[in-house]
């Protein structure tokens, strides 16, 4: 009996019959490979890229990070919502493309009363909605009433609290909106009365939550005062910005085209913008490289060096209004002692972190407010000083870290966060003898732990809402929802209260500096670095100026 | 057979019920909620949001409300992340891309995997076999998140034949489907080879040869049917994997599919969207497994619809 295994190979028949079989298989294979090789070139061999086509017809392709949740400016919450919304809407004041200084928007001019409390805006008569209706003062009032209506639950409603009685109305303590400090003496005048003088008010107005919506349109698609209104879709969208919404395919693109009804349409040079929601930074970088994008939202840290050396012309490193820091939970033993916190804050190699780890032009942070925020720079300065750190720790009763508990740094999952925390862990162990554990958690779990105060040291970051030191320093007041440290000081709060009511810029900055000095001395946080915005920009994009808020009014952008 | 299918369909009701219930409570017990964000919302805003989404009600009431809406109206609820979209709308919007991607990948997996597997089995211990087997081994070893970017690098960036990302034209379908397909093709190739080798050694194949059947007839008519059995049972979970596992591919190639929503909804604690996608995937997987079972009986005369 011959072996079974030999049947297939050595049988007498195969040589005759294997041919058709081989033919069929090879057919399959050839078909498959053929499909790939034949189809690919026919349709798309070295096609004109989206960027080349865009340059020809003035269509900007911009990567925008994660998908926007909604195009309703009153419900939008994130910076990438702004990326799209700023093309579709315009507020009372606009921004200068380089300095972000307030320039006429829907309002042609404005006045401030002698007591610095009341702003009067004069709207341009030729401002129009994309459906042709004029933009009037009533649109603004109705929009702000909408934002402040509790049932809408607008996340950014608190930014309107600077308006007299707005907070009371939003919290339901006041039912009559006419008592809120906004009024419309006529169709083209808007008057806003503030709770207290605020020299940054015009800068605050540039936040999208202040932009108007066309209420009549919203009413057609449900209640304007609850969520779930479907007006912000391509067919039903009405805006007042330089562009109008043409197409929105979630997860794919948002297309906006130049608006013919915009009052300043003559200035707008782009014909269209296509926003590409690409979450993955590496995918975005590949899309840029294959000519699909003019601008990326960001660039992976690992690729910064490669671009810096091979194509520095494409790499842009702009300043950005944000601080990366660690928050101490000052209710926990050991770190409830200011000396210990200060020792820990002194024993961090900020320069090393910025220059050796991040390598994206970030600057080491020595206080909380980024230097140069609306002309303000903190005088308080937290250096790197290991000797002083050791001395303070010994003074607090922990010489060389002896007797200190093991601390835990809580961070949300991300490679960058981890590398930085590991560097700090190593420094603390080596320089001041402290043992640190790193606790890595997924984003929302970290936020839950933060809410319940279930942490010792928390990785944090703060991005300014508007260009003014108050958006940073108010984080640390006793009643701030964003102060998770448990630290507060009445004199700090008092200084900020005073600063808010001080009109003279120098005097105001002096108060901020005093407050920040208190903050840095008590160190409820460890400042680590000031953000930069690292991204890729195709050389054809013109008018894209670096600025702190990463705002780029599209009407001043063109392709060449 | 109809009775078998009817019984299996009836069985899915309690299975789905358990899945929905378990998911409903599991997502609720995960720390963090839909309205936790980097910048804290005020307690008033949070309370209003919870009221709008009915999250202020007692949990058991939320559960019964949800079940009622799903069973009676097929309404999967409102997404907390996308303020003006319903879960039904999101699924209707995103599922087609995922199905297309899954379908094409499956096709590629089957064509590549089966031909490589059959070829390797028939040409056992020859260069062709080694080639096919190493293809299979490589395919199994290289994860999609490596293969995808490599294909993009070569075909999109250097050769410029395709777009690096997007889901517009038919060319955009090729690289993602290939990436996802190759991984499963590798598995299928190995299983086909093994199955075929086993079958080729059986008596009935020898009988077929003895009666003078052509080699191609032996392979395709006689051997393949038996040799495919392990592949078919692998296909059930594989299809499920292709459908739910498209997250990575959708991220790499920027495809507007449901896989990304499925994963991101969990990160966003978008409770209704998590539940909606879980229900959908559960139904798909149950249905596919049923089909696989039917096909298995059809292929294997030893099995019966019991």
mmCIF file with all atom_site columns, C-alpha atoms in Angstrom, chain A residues 1-2 4-9 11 13-14 17-18 20-22 24-25 28-29 32 35-37 39-47 66-70 75 149-158 161 170-171 226-230 232-233 248-253 274 276-280 283 285-287 289-290 292 412 442-445 447-448 450-451 459-465 471 481-482 484, chain B residues 30-42 44-46 48-49 52-53 78 80-86 89 93-94 108 111-112 114-116 118-119 122-126 148-149 152-153 155-172 174-175 178 200-202 205-206 209-210 212-216 218-220 247 251-256 260-261 264 266-269:
data_model
loop_
_atom_site.group_PDB
_atom_site.id
_atom_site.type_symbol
_atom_site.label_atom_id
_atom_site.label_alt_id
_atom_site.label_comp_id
_atom_site.label_asym_id
_atom_site.label_entity_id
_atom_site.label_seq_id
_atom_site.pdbx_PDB_ins_code
_atom_site.Cartn_x
_atom_site.Cartn_y
_atom_site.Cartn_z
_atom_site.occupancy
_atom_site.B_iso_or_equiv
_atom_site.pdbx_formal_charge
_atom_site.auth_seq_id
_atom_site.auth_comp_id
_atom_site.auth_asym_id
_atom_site.auth_atom_id
_atom_site.pdbx_PDB_model_num
ATOM 1   C CA . UNK A 1 1   ? 0.000   0.000  0.000   1.00 0.00 ? 1   UNK A CA 1
ATOM 2   C CA . UNK A 1 2   ? 1.478   3.279  -1.005  1.00 0.00 ? 2   UNK A CA 1
ATOM 3   C CA . UNK A 1 4   ? -1.610  8.352  1.117   1.00 0.00 ? 4   UNK A CA 1
ATOM 4   C CA . UNK A 1 5   ? 0.334   11.526 1.026   1.00 0.00 ? 5   UNK A CA 1
ATOM 5   C CA . UNK A 1 6   ? 1.905   10.627 -2.268  1.00 0.00 ? 6   UNK A CA 1
ATOM 6   C CA . UNK A 1 7   ? -1.406  10.458 -4.046  1.00 0.00 ? 7   UNK A CA 1
ATOM 7   C CA . UNK A 1 8   ? -1.640  14.082 -4.910  1.00 0.00 ? 8   UNK A CA 1
ATOM 8   C CA . UNK A 1 9   ? 1.888   14.466 -6.046  1.00 0.00 ? 9   UNK A CA 1
ATOM 9   C CA . UNK A 1 11  ? -0.340  9.873  -9.146  1.00 0.00 ? 11  UNK A CA 1
ATOM 10  C CA . UNK A 1 13  ? -3.147  11.240 -13.839 1.00 0.00 ? 13  UNK A CA 1
ATOM 11  C CA . UNK A 1 14  ? -2.156  14.732 -12.699 1.00 0.00 ? 14  UNK A CA 1
ATOM 12  C CA . UNK A 1 17  ? -5.159  17.384 -15.723 1.00 0.00 ? 17  UNK A CA 1
ATOM 13  C CA . UNK A 1 18  ? -3.272  19.855 -13.706 1.00 0.00 ? 18  UNK A CA 1
ATOM 14  C CA . UNK A 1 20  ? -6.629  23.466 -16.623 1.00 0.00 ? 20  UNK A CA 1
ATOM 15  C CA . UNK A 1 21  ? -6.540  23.673 -12.888 1.00 0.00 ? 21  UNK A CA 1
ATOM 16  C CA . UNK A 1 22  ? -3.371  25.690 -12.890 1.00 0.00 ? 22  UNK A CA 1
ATOM 17  C CA . UNK A 1 24  ? -7.898  28.605 -13.473 1.00 0.00 ? 24  UNK A CA 1
ATOM 18  C CA . UNK A 1 25  ? -5.942  29.472 -10.408 1.00 0.00 ? 25  UNK A CA 1
ATOM 19  C CA . UNK A 1 28  ? -7.877  34.160 -10.515 1.00 0.00 ? 28  UNK A CA 1
ATOM 20  C CA . UNK A 1 29  ? -4.561  35.502 -9.430  1.00 0.00 ? 29  UNK A CA 1
ATOM 21  C CA . UNK A 1 32  ? -6.847  40.090 -8.918  1.00 0.00 ? 32  UNK A CA 1
ATOM 22  C CA . UNK A 1 35  ? -7.584  44.687 -11.049 1.00 0.00 ? 35  UNK A CA 1
ATOM 23  C CA . UNK A 1 36  ? -5.151  46.460 -8.813  1.00 0.00 ? 36  UNK A CA 1
ATOM 24  C CA . UNK A 1 37  ? -2.592  47.415 -11.384 1.00 0.00 ? 37  UNK A CA 1
ATOM 25  C CA . UNK A 1 39  ? -7.546  50.084 -12.392 1.00 0.00 ? 39  UNK A CA 1
ATOM 26  C CA . UNK A 1 40  ? -5.211  52.151 -10.369 1.00 0.00 ? 40  UNK A CA 1
ATOM 27  C CA . UNK A 1 41  ? -3.366  53.947 -13.128 1.00 0.00 ? 41  UNK A CA 1
ATOM 28  C CA . UNK A 1 42  ? -6.342  54.359 -15.482 1.00 0.00 ? 42  UNK A CA 1
ATOM 29  C CA . UNK A 1 43  ? -8.210  56.569 -13.119 1.00 0.00 ? 43  UNK A CA 1
ATOM 30  C CA . UNK A 1 44  ? -5.671  58.204 -11.002 1.00 0.00 ? 44  UNK A CA 1
ATOM 31  C CA . UNK A 1 45  ? -2.060  57.872 -12.006 1.00 0.00 ? 45  UNK A CA 1
ATOM 32  C CA . UNK A 1 46  ? -0.396  61.037 -10.744 1.00 0.00 ? 46  UNK A CA 1
ATOM 33  C CA . UNK A 1 47  ? -3.633  62.970 -10.738 1.00 0.00 ? 47  UNK A CA 1
ATOM 34  C CA . UNK A 1 66  ? -11.903 65.795 15.234  1.00 0.00 ? 66  UNK A CA 1
ATOM 35  C CA . UNK A 1 67  ? -15.361 66.141 13.708  1.00 0.00 ? 67  UNK A CA 1
ATOM 36  C CA . UNK A 1 68  ? -17.413 69.094 14.914  1.00 0.00 ? 68  UNK A CA 1
ATOM 37  C CA . UNK A 1 69  ? -20.401 68.090 16.982  1.00 0.00 ? 69  UNK A CA 1
ATOM 38  C CA . UNK A 1 70  ? -22.673 70.863 15.752  1.00 0.00 ? 70  UNK A CA 1
ATOM 39  C CA . UNK A 1 75  ? -23.781 74.998 21.314  1.00 0.00 ? 75  UNK A CA 1
ATOM 40  C CA . UNK A 1 149 ? -32.084 80.531 28.356  1.00 0.00 ? 149 UNK A CA 1
ATOM 41  C CA . UNK A 1 150 ? -31.459 77.736 30.855  1.00 0.00 ? 150 UNK A CA 1
ATOM 42  C CA . UNK A 1 151 ? -33.190 75.051 28.797  1.00 0.00 ? 151 UNK A CA 1
ATOM 43  C CA . UNK A 1 152 ? -30.637 75.404 25.990  1.00 0.00 ? 152 UNK A CA 1
ATOM 44  C CA . UNK A 1 153 ? -27.861 74.430 28.415  1.00 0.00 ? 153 UNK A CA 1
ATOM 45  C CA . UNK A 1 154 ? -25.222 76.223 26.368  1.00 0.00 ? 154 UNK A CA 1
ATOM 46  C CA . UNK A 1 155 ? -21.793 75.296 27.732  1.00 0.00 ? 155 UNK A CA 1
ATOM 47  C CA . UNK A 1 156 ? -20.327 78.719 27.086  1.00 0.00 ? 156 UNK A CA 1
ATOM 48  C CA . UNK A 1 157 ? -23.207 80.760 28.486  1.00 0.00 ? 157 UNK A CA 1
ATOM 49  C CA . UNK A 1 158 ? -20.964 81.752 31.389  1.00 0.00 ? 158 UNK A CA 1
ATOM 50  C CA . UNK A 1 161 ? -22.048 86.650 32.677  1.00 0.00 ? 161 UNK A CA 1
ATOM 51  C CA . UNK A 1 170 ? -29.261 82.177 33.198  1.00 0.00 ? 170 UNK A CA 1
ATOM 52  C CA . UNK A 1 171 ? -29.549 80.666 36.639  1.00 0.00 ? 171 UNK A CA 1
ATOM 53  C CA . UNK A 1 226 ? -33.797 73.496 23.391  1.00 0.00 ? 226 UNK A CA 1
ATOM 54  C CA . UNK A 1 227 ? -31.147 71.253 21.924  1.00 0.00 ? 227 UNK A CA 1
ATOM 55  C CA . UNK A 1 228 ? -31.879 69.018 18.993  1.00 0.00 ? 228 UNK A CA 1
ATOM 56  C CA . UNK A 1 229 ? -32.858 71.814 16.596  1.00 0.00 ? 229 UNK A CA 1
ATOM 57  C CA . UNK A 1 230 ? -31.782 70.747 13.137  1.00 0.00 ? 230 UNK A CA 1
ATOM 58  C CA . UNK A 1 232 ? -27.615 74.011 11.190  1.00 0.00 ? 232 UNK A CA 1
ATOM 59  C CA . UNK A 1 233 ? -27.631 71.717 8.152   1.00 0.00 ? 233 UNK A CA 1
ATOM 60  C CA . UNK A 1 248 ? -21.628 68.649 5.402   1.00 0.00 ? 248 UNK A CA 1
ATOM 61  C CA . UNK A 1 249 ? -20.854 64.967 5.212   1.00 0.00 ? 249 UNK A CA 1
ATOM 62  C CA . UNK A 1 250 ? -20.065 63.914 8.737   1.00 0.00 ? 250 UNK A CA 1
ATOM 63  C CA . UNK A 1 251 ? -16.697 62.315 9.095   1.00 0.00 ? 251 UNK A CA 1
ATOM 64  C CA . UNK A 1 252 ? -15.738 63.368 5.560   1.00 0.00 ? 252 UNK A CA 1
ATOM 65  C CA . UNK A 1 253 ? -15.864 67.088 4.959   1.00 0.00 ? 253 UNK A CA 1
ATOM 66  C CA . UNK A 1 274 ? -13.214 72.382 2.524   1.00 0.00 ? 274 UNK A CA 1
ATOM 67  C CA . UNK A 1 276 ? -11.389 67.809 6.585   1.00 0.00 ? 276 UNK A CA 1
ATOM 68  C CA . UNK A 1 277 ? -12.140 66.273 9.965   1.00 0.00 ? 277 UNK A CA 1
ATOM 69  C CA . UNK A 1 278 ? -9.124  64.020 10.517  1.00 0.00 ? 278 UNK A CA 1
ATOM 70  C CA . UNK A 1 279 ? -8.710  62.813 14.055  1.00 0.00 ? 279 UNK A CA 1
ATOM 71  C CA . UNK A 1 280 ? -5.500  60.911 13.645  1.00 0.00 ? 280 UNK A CA 1
ATOM 72  C CA . UNK A 1 283 ? -3.269  60.270 8.918   1.00 0.00 ? 283 UNK A CA 1
ATOM 73  C CA . UNK A 1 285 ? 0.180   64.339 7.979   1.00 0.00 ? 285 UNK A CA 1
ATOM 74  C CA . UNK A 1 286 ? -0.035  61.673 5.260   1.00 0.00 ? 286 UNK A CA 1
ATOM 75  C CA . UNK A 1 287 ? -2.967  63.506 3.675   1.00 0.00 ? 287 UNK A CA 1
ATOM 76  C CA . UNK A 1 289 ? 2.023   64.892 2.057   1.00 0.00 ? 289 UNK A CA 1
ATOM 77  C CA . UNK A 1 290 ? -0.120  63.420 -0.684  1.00 0.00 ? 290 UNK A CA 1
ATOM 78  C CA . UNK A 1 292 ? -4.871  66.685 -0.044  1.00 0.00 ? 292 UNK A CA 1
ATOM 79  C CA . UNK A 1 412 ? -4.946  60.803 30.725  1.00 0.00 ? 412 UNK A CA 1
ATOM 80  C CA . UNK A 1 442 ? -8.613  57.175 29.827  1.00 0.00 ? 442 UNK A CA 1
ATOM 81  C CA . UNK A 1 443 ? -9.846  60.769 29.375  1.00 0.00 ? 443 UNK A CA 1
ATOM 82  C CA . UNK A 1 444 ? -13.306 60.746 30.890  1.00 0.00 ? 444 UNK A CA 1
ATOM 83  C CA . UNK A 1 445 ? -12.183 58.639 33.856  1.00 0.00 ? 445 UNK A CA 1
ATOM 84  C CA . UNK A 1 447 ? -12.267 63.965 34.452  1.00 0.00 ? 447 UNK A CA 1
ATOM 85  C CA . UNK A 1 448 ? -14.463 61.963 36.815  1.00 0.00 ? 448 UNK A CA 1
ATOM 86  C CA . UNK A 1 450 ? -10.920 65.282 38.971  1.00 0.00 ? 450 UNK A CA 1
ATOM 87  C CA . UNK A 1 451 ? -14.539 66.128 39.701  1.00 0.00 ? 451 UNK A CA 1
ATOM 88  C CA . UNK A 1 459 ? -1.938  66.640 34.634  1.00 0.00 ? 459 UNK A CA 1
ATOM 89  C CA . UNK A 1 460 ? -3.810  69.704 33.421  1.00 0.00 ? 460 UNK A CA 1
ATOM 90  C CA . UNK A 1 461 ? -3.845  72.312 30.752  1.00 0.00 ? 461 UNK A CA 1
ATOM 91  C CA . UNK A 1 462 ? -5.597  75.591 30.267  1.00 0.00 ? 462 UNK A CA 1
ATOM 92  C CA . UNK A 1 463 ? -6.267  77.260 26.951  1.00 0.00 ? 463 UNK A CA 1
ATOM 93  C CA . UNK A 1 464 ? -7.335  80.903 27.115  1.00 0.00 ? 464 UNK A CA 1
ATOM 94  C CA . UNK A 1 465 ? -10.879 81.714 25.999  1.00 0.00 ? 465 UNK A CA 1
ATOM 95  C CA . UNK A 1 471 ? -8.982  84.112 31.428  1.00 0.00 ? 471 UNK A CA 1
ATOM 96  C CA . UNK A 1 481 ? -15.365 75.642 38.360  1.00 0.00 ? 481 UNK A CA 1
ATOM 97  C CA . UNK A 1 482 ? -11.938 74.982 36.891  1.00 0.00 ? 482 UNK A CA 1
ATOM 98  C CA . UNK A 1 484 ? -9.595  71.643 41.109  1.00 0.00 ? 484 UNK A CA 1
ATOM 99  C CA . UNK B 2 30  ? -17.949 53.504 33.950  1.00 0.00 ? 30  UNK B CA 1
ATOM 100 C CA . UNK B 2 31  ? -16.471 56.581 35.627  1.00 0.00 ? 31  UNK B CA 1
ATOM 101 C CA . UNK B 2 32  ? -17.072 59.903 33.900  1.00 0.00 ? 32  UNK B CA 1
ATOM 102 C CA . UNK B 2 33  ? -20.154 61.053 32.070  1.00 0.00 ? 33  UNK B CA 1
ATOM 103 C CA . UNK B 2 34  ? -21.130 62.593 28.749  1.00 0.00 ? 34  UNK B CA 1
ATOM 104 C CA . UNK B 2 35  ? -20.904 66.125 30.105  1.00 0.00 ? 35  UNK B CA 1
ATOM 105 C CA . UNK B 2 36  ? -17.471 65.921 31.714  1.00 0.00 ? 36  UNK B CA 1
ATOM 106 C CA . UNK B 2 37  ? -15.191 68.115 29.683  1.00 0.00 ? 37  UNK B CA 1
ATOM 107 C CA . UNK B 2 38  ? -11.752 69.643 30.030  1.00 0.00 ? 38  UNK B CA 1
ATOM 108 C CA . UNK B 2 39  ? -13.357 72.973 30.851  1.00 0.00 ? 39  UNK B CA 1
ATOM 109 C CA . UNK B 2 40  ? -15.818 72.388 33.636  1.00 0.00 ? 40  UNK B CA 1
ATOM 110 C CA . UNK B 2 41  ? -19.485 73.146 33.016  1.00 0.00 ? 41  UNK B CA 1
ATOM 111 C CA . UNK B 2 42  ? -21.393 74.934 35.756  1.00 0.00 ? 42  UNK B CA 1
ATOM 112 C CA . UNK B 2 44  ? -26.716 74.639 36.437  1.00 0.00 ? 44  UNK B CA 1
ATOM 113 C CA . UNK B 2 45  ? -25.753 73.827 32.871  1.00 0.00 ? 45  UNK B CA 1
ATOM 114 C CA . UNK B 2 46  ? -25.028 70.246 33.807  1.00 0.00 ? 46  UNK B CA 1
ATOM 115 C CA . UNK B 2 48  ? -30.151 71.327 32.400  1.00 0.00 ? 48  UNK B CA 1
ATOM 116 C CA . UNK B 2 49  ? -28.286 68.953 30.142  1.00 0.00 ? 49  UNK B CA 1
ATOM 117 C CA . UNK B 2 52  ? -32.850 67.347 28.554  1.00 0.00 ? 52  UNK B CA 1
ATOM 118 C CA . UNK B 2 53  ? -31.473 63.859 28.048  1.00 0.00 ? 53  UNK B CA 1
ATOM 119 C CA . UNK B 2 78  ? -30.539 61.287 21.001  1.00 0.00 ? 78  UNK B CA 1
ATOM 120 C CA . UNK B 2 80  ? -25.274 63.525 23.730  1.00 0.00 ? 80  UNK B CA 1
ATOM 121 C CA . UNK B 2 81  ? -22.174 64.351 21.726  1.00 0.00 ? 81  UNK B CA 1
ATOM 122 C CA . UNK B 2 82  ? -23.903 65.475 18.531  1.00 0.00 ? 82  UNK B CA 1
ATOM 123 C CA . UNK B 2 83  ? -26.518 67.855 19.894  1.00 0.00 ? 83  UNK B CA 1
ATOM 124 C CA . UNK B 2 84  ? -28.842 67.828 16.897  1.00 0.00 ? 84  UNK B CA 1
ATOM 125 C CA . UNK B 2 85  ? -28.467 64.246 15.725  1.00 0.00 ? 85  UNK B CA 1
ATOM 126 C CA . UNK B 2 86  ? -30.298 61.115 16.718  1.00 0.00 ? 86  UNK B CA 1
ATOM 127 C CA . UNK B 2 89  ? -29.565 59.156 12.002  1.00 0.00 ? 89  UNK B CA 1
ATOM 128 C CA . UNK B 2 93  ? -25.300 57.970 7.979   1.00 0.00 ? 93  UNK B CA 1
ATOM 129 C CA . UNK B 2 94  ? -22.241 55.929 8.869   1.00 0.00 ? 94  UNK B CA 1
ATOM 130 C CA . UNK B 2 108 ? -10.555 40.405 -1.047  1.00 0.00 ? 108 UNK B CA 1
ATOM 131 C CA . UNK B 2 111 ? -10.412 35.644 -3.165  1.00 0.00 ? 111 UNK B CA 1
ATOM 132 C CA . UNK B 2 112 ? -6.849  36.030 -1.937  1.00 0.00 ? 112 UNK B CA 1
ATOM 133 C CA . UNK B 2 114 ? -8.888  30.836 -0.856  1.00 0.00 ? 114 UNK B CA 1
ATOM 134 C CA . UNK B 2 115 ? -6.655  30.943 -3.906  1.00 0.00 ? 115 UNK B CA 1
ATOM 135 C CA . UNK B 2 116 ? -3.499  31.075 -1.817  1.00 0.00 ? 116 UNK B CA 1
ATOM 136 C CA . UNK B 2 118 ? -5.854  25.971 -2.350  1.00 0.00 ? 118 UNK B CA 1
ATOM 137 C CA . UNK B 2 119 ? -2.688  26.622 -4.287  1.00 0.00 ? 119 UNK B CA 1
ATOM 138 C CA . UNK B 2 122 ? -2.284  21.366 -4.059  1.00 0.00 ? 122 UNK B CA 1
ATOM 139 C CA . UNK B 2 123 ? 1.329   22.339 -4.526  1.00 0.00 ? 123 UNK B CA 1
ATOM 140 C CA . UNK B 2 124 ? 2.290   21.203 -1.094  1.00 0.00 ? 124 UNK B CA 1
ATOM 141 C CA . UNK B 2 125 ? 5.962   21.533 -0.184  1.00 0.00 ? 125 UNK B CA 1
ATOM 142 C CA . UNK B 2 126 ? 6.841   23.358 -3.353  1.00 0.00 ? 126 UNK B CA 1
ATOM 143 C CA . UNK B 2 148 ? -2.194  50.625 6.158   1.00 0.00 ? 148 UNK B CA 1
ATOM 144 C CA . UNK B 2 149 ? 0.364   53.416 6.476   1.00 0.00 ? 149 UNK B CA 1
ATOM 145 C CA . UNK B 2 152 ? -0.399  54.752 1.814   1.00 0.00 ? 152 UNK B CA 1
ATOM 146 C CA . UNK B 2 153 ? 3.281   55.603 1.771   1.00 0.00 ? 153 UNK B CA 1
ATOM 147 C CA . UNK B 2 155 ? 0.782   53.938 -3.385  1.00 0.00 ? 155 UNK B CA 1
ATOM 148 C CA . UNK B 2 156 ? -0.514  57.328 -2.286  1.00 0.00 ? 156 UNK B CA 1
ATOM 149 C CA . UNK B 2 157 ? 2.499   59.413 -1.377  1.00 0.00 ? 157 UNK B CA 1
ATOM 150 C CA . UNK B 2 158 ? 5.273   58.029 -3.584  1.00 0.00 ? 158 UNK B CA 1
ATOM 151 C CA . UNK B 2 159 ? 3.374   56.725 -6.574  1.00 0.00 ? 159 UNK B CA 1
ATOM 152 C CA . UNK B 2 160 ? 0.451   59.115 -6.261  1.00 0.00 ? 160 UNK B CA 1
ATOM 153 C CA . UNK B 2 161 ? -2.028  56.532 -7.566  1.00 0.00 ? 161 UNK B CA 1
ATOM 154 C CA . UNK B 2 162 ? -4.518  56.907 -4.739  1.00 0.00 ? 162 UNK B CA 1
ATOM 155 C CA . UNK B 2 163 ? -5.542  59.447 -2.154  1.00 0.00 ? 163 UNK B CA 1
ATOM 156 C CA . UNK B 2 164 ? -3.986  59.002 1.269   1.00 0.00 ? 164 UNK B CA 1
ATOM 157 C CA . UNK B 2 165 ? -7.370  59.318 2.895   1.00 0.00 ? 165 UNK B CA 1
ATOM 158 C CA . UNK B 2 166 ? -10.996 60.014 2.130   1.00 0.00 ? 166 UNK B CA 1
ATOM 159 C CA . UNK B 2 167 ? -13.969 58.031 0.892   1.00 0.00 ? 167 UNK B CA 1
ATOM 160 C CA . UNK B 2 168 ? -15.133 59.678 -2.302  1.00 0.00 ? 168 UNK B CA 1
ATOM 161 C CA . UNK B 2 169 ? -14.316 57.713 -5.428  1.00 0.00 ? 169 UNK B CA 1
ATOM 162 C CA . UNK B 2 170 ? -13.921 53.973 -6.018  1.00 0.00 ? 170 UNK B CA 1
ATOM 163 C CA . UNK B 2 171 ? -10.136 54.398 -5.923  1.00 0.00 ? 171 UNK B CA 1
ATOM 164 C CA . UNK B 2 172 ? -10.472 55.450 -2.311  1.00 0.00 ? 172 UNK B CA 1
ATOM 165 C CA . UNK B 2 174 ? -8.944  50.046 -2.722  1.00 0.00 ? 174 UNK B CA 1
ATOM 166 C CA . UNK B 2 175 ? -6.230  50.668 -0.137  1.00 0.00 ? 175 UNK B CA 1
ATOM 167 C CA . UNK B 2 178 ? -6.882  45.730 0.801   1.00 0.00 ? 178 UNK B CA 1
ATOM 168 C CA . UNK B 2 200 ? -7.203  15.597 -0.213  1.00 0.00 ? 200 UNK B CA 1
ATOM 169 C CA . UNK B 2 201 ? -6.025  12.602 1.757   1.00 0.00 ? 201 UNK B CA 1
ATOM 170 C CA . UNK B 2 202 ? -9.472  11.155 2.251   1.00 0.00 ? 202 UNK B CA 1
ATOM 171 C CA . UNK B 2 205 ? -10.909 11.926 -3.188  1.00 0.00 ? 205 UNK B CA 1
ATOM 172 C CA . UNK B 2 206 ? -8.940  8.855  -4.057  1.00 0.00 ? 206 UNK B CA 1
ATOM 173 C CA . UNK B 2 209 ? -9.261  10.152 -8.865  1.00 0.00 ? 209 UNK B CA 1
ATOM 174 C CA . UNK B 2 210 ? -9.731  6.450  -9.486  1.00 0.00 ? 210 UNK B CA 1
ATOM 175 C CA . UNK B 2 212 ? -10.888 9.437  -13.638 1.00 0.00 ? 212 UNK B CA 1
ATOM 176 C CA . UNK B 2 213 ? -12.265 12.797 -12.574 1.00 0.00 ? 213 UNK B CA 1
ATOM 177 C CA . UNK B 2 214 ? -10.196 15.729 -13.738 1.00 0.00 ? 214 UNK B CA 1
ATOM 178 C CA . UNK B 2 215 ? -7.910  17.324 -11.185 1.00 0.00 ? 215 UNK B CA 1
ATOM 179 C CA . UNK B 2 216 ? -9.772  20.601 -11.315 1.00 0.00 ? 216 UNK B CA 1
ATOM 180 C CA . UNK B 2 218 ? -11.523 16.929 -7.875  1.00 0.00 ? 218 UNK B CA 1
ATOM 181 C CA . UNK B 2 219 ? -10.329 20.150 -6.301  1.00 0.00 ? 219 UNK B CA 1
ATOM 182 C CA . UNK B 2 220 ? -13.311 22.388 -6.933  1.00 0.00 ? 220 UNK B CA 1
ATOM 183 C CA . UNK B 2 247 ? -12.022 51.299 13.650  1.00 0.00 ? 247 UNK B CA 1
ATOM 184 C CA . UNK B 2 251 ? -8.995  56.103 11.391  1.00 0.00 ? 251 UNK B CA 1
ATOM 185 C CA . UNK B 2 252 ? -5.985  55.509 9.155   1.00 0.00 ? 252 UNK B CA 1
ATOM 186 C CA . UNK B 2 253 ? -7.877  56.220 5.940   1.00 0.00 ? 253 UNK B CA 1
ATOM 187 C CA . UNK B 2 254 ? -10.350 58.746 7.259   1.00 0.00 ? 254 UNK B CA 1
ATOM 188 C CA . UNK B 2 255 ? -13.442 56.766 6.337   1.00 0.00 ? 255 UNK B CA 1
ATOM 189 C CA . UNK B 2 256 ? -16.804 58.023 7.614   1.00 0.00 ? 256 UNK B CA 1
ATOM 190 C CA . UNK B 2 260 ? -15.035 55.068 14.602  1.00 0.00 ? 260 UNK B CA 1
ATOM 191 C CA . UNK B 2 261 ? -18.334 56.174 16.085  1.00 0.00 ? 261 UNK B CA 1
ATOM 192 C CA . UNK B 2 264 ? -15.423 57.118 20.101  1.00 0.00 ? 264 UNK B CA 1
ATOM 193 C CA . UNK B 2 266 ? -17.414 54.859 24.396  1.00 0.00 ? 266 UNK B CA 1
ATOM 194 C CA . UNK B 2 267 ? -14.696 57.463 24.952  1.00 0.00 ? 267 UNK B CA 1
ATOM 195 C CA . UNK B 2 268 ? -17.288 60.238 24.834  1.00 0.00 ? 268 UNK B CA 1
ATOM 196 C CA . UNK B 2 269 ? -19.647 58.360 27.148  1.00 0.00 ? 269 UNK B CA 1
#
